[in-house]
PDB file of C-alpha atoms in Angstrom:
ATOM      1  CA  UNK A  10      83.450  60.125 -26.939  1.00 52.00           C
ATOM      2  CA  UNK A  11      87.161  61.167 -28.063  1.00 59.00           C
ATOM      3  CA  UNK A  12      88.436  64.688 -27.647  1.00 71.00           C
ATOM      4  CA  UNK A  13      91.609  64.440 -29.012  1.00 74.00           C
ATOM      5  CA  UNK A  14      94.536  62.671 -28.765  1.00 80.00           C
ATOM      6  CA  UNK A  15      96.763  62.185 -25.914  1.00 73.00           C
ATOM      7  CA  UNK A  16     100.925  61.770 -26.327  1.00 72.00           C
ATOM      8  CA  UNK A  17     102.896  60.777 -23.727  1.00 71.00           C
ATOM      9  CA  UNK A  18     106.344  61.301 -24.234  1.00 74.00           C
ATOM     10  CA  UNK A  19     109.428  60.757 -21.561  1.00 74.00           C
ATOM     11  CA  UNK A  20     112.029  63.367 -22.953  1.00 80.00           C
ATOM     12  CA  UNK A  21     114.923  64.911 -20.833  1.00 89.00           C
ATOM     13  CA  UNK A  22     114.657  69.053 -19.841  1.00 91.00           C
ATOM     14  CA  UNK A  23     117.642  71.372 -19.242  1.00 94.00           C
ATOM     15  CA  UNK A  24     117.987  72.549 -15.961  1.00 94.00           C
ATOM     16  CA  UNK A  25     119.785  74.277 -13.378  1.00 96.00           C
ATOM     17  CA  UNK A  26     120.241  73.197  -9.597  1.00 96.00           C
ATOM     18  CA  UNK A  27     121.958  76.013  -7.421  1.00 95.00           C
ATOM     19  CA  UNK A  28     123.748  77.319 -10.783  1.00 93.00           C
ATOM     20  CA  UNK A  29     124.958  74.139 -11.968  1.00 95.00           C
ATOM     21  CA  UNK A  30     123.873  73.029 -15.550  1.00 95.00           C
ATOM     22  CA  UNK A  31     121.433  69.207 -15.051  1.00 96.00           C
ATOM     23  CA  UNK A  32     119.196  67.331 -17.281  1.00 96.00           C
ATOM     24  CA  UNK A  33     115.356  66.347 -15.509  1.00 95.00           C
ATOM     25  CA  UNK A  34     114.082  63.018 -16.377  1.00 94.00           C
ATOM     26  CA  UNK A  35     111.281  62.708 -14.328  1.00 93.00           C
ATOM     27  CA  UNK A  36     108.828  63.607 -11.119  1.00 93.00           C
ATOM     28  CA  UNK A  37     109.393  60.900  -8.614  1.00 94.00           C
ATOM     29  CA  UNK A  38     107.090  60.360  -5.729  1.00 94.00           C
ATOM     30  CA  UNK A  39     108.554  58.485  -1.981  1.00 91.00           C
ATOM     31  CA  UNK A  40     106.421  57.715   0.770  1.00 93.00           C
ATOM     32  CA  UNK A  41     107.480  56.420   3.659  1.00 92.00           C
ATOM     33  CA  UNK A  42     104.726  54.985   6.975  1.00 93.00           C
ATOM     34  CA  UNK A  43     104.633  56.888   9.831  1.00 90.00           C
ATOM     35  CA  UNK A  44     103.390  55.122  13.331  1.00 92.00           C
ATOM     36  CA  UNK A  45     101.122  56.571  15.769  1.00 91.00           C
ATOM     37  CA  UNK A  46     102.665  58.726  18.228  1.00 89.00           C
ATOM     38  CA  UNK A  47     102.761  56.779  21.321  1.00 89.00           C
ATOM     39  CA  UNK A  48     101.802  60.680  23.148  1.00 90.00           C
ATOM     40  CA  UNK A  49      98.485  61.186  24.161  1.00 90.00           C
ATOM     41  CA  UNK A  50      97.331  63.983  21.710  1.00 88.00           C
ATOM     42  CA  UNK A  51     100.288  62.818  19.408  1.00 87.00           C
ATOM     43  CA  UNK A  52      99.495  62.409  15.507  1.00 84.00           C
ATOM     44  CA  UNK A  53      98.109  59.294  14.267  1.00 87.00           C
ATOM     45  CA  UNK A  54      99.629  56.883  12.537  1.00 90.00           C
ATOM     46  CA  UNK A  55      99.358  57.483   8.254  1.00 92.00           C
ATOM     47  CA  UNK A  56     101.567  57.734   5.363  1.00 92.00           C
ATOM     48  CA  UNK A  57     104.245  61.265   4.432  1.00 90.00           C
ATOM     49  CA  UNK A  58     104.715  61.449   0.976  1.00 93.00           C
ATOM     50  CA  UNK A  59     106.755  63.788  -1.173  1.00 94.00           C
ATOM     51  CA  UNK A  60     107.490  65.096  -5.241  1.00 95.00           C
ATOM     52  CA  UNK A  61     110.766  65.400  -6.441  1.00 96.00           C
ATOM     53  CA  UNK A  62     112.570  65.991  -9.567  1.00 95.00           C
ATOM     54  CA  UNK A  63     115.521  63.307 -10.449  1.00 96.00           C
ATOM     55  CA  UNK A  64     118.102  65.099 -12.508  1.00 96.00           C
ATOM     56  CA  UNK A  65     121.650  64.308 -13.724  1.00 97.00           C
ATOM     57  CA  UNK A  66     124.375  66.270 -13.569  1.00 97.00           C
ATOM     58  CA  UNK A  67     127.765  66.680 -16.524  1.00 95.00           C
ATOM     59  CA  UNK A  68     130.022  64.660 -14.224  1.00 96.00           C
ATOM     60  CA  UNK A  69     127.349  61.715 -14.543  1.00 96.00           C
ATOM     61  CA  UNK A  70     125.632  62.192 -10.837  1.00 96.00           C
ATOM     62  CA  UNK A  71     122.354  61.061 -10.285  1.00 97.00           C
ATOM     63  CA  UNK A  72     119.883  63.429  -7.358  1.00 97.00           C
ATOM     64  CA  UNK A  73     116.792  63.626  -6.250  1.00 96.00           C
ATOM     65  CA  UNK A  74     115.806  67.488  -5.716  1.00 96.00           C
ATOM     66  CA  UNK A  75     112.521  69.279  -3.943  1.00 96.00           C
ATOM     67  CA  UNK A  76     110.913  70.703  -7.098  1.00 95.00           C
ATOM     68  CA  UNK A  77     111.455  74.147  -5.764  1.00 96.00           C
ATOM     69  CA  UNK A  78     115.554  74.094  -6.025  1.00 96.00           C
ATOM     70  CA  UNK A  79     115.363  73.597 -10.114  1.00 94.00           C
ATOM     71  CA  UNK A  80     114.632  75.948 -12.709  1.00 93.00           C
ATOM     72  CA  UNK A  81     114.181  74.603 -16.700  1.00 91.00           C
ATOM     73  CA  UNK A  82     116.273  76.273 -19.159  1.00 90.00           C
ATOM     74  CA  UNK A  83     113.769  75.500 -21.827  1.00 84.00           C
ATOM     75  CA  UNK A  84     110.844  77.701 -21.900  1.00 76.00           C
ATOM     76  CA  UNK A  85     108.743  74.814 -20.994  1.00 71.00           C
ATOM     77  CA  UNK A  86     106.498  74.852 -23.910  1.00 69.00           C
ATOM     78  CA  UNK A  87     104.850  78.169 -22.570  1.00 71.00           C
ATOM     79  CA  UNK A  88     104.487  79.749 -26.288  1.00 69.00           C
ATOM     80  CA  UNK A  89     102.464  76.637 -26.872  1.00 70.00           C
ATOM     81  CA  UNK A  90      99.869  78.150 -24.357  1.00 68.00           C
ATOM     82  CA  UNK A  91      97.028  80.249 -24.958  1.00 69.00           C
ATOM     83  CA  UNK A  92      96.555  82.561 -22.144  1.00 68.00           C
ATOM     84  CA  UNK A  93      93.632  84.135 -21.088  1.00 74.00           C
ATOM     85  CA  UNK A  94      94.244  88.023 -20.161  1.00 76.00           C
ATOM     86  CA  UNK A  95      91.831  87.891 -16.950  1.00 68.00           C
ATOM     87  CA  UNK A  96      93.564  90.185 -14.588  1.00 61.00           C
TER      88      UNK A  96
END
């Protein structure tokens, strides 16, 4: 059964990283394995992962940032949202 239809798009975002105008292009994910701490007690062995945000700067740098250091300078389609007033 279809609900609707489902776009996927890969288009670029103004942003800002510590006050200095970027462009996002995507969420990246890294992982790296972790061994077993060889303490008794120690963690066990398993895999870290982490999000970030890859974003290119004027001067043609590429970084990847924590998804808390960037803030979008373009609304973020939040006037396309219907929100519900349950406060």
């Amino acid at each position: 059964m279809a609900f609707g239809e489902i776009h996927i798009k890969n288009e670029t975002r103004p942003c800002f990283y510590e006050g200095e105008r970027a462009i996002f292009h995507c969420w990246a994910e890294r992982r790296e394995m972790v061994m077993e701490s060889p303490l008794v007690g120690g963690h066990p062995a398993g895999i870290i992962a982490a999000t970030f945000a890859i974003i290119e700067f004027e001067d043609g740098r590429v970084s990847e940032i924590r998804p808390n250091k960037i803030r979008f300078a373009d609304g973020g389609g939040f006037n396309d949202v219907a929100w519900r007033n349950d406060t």
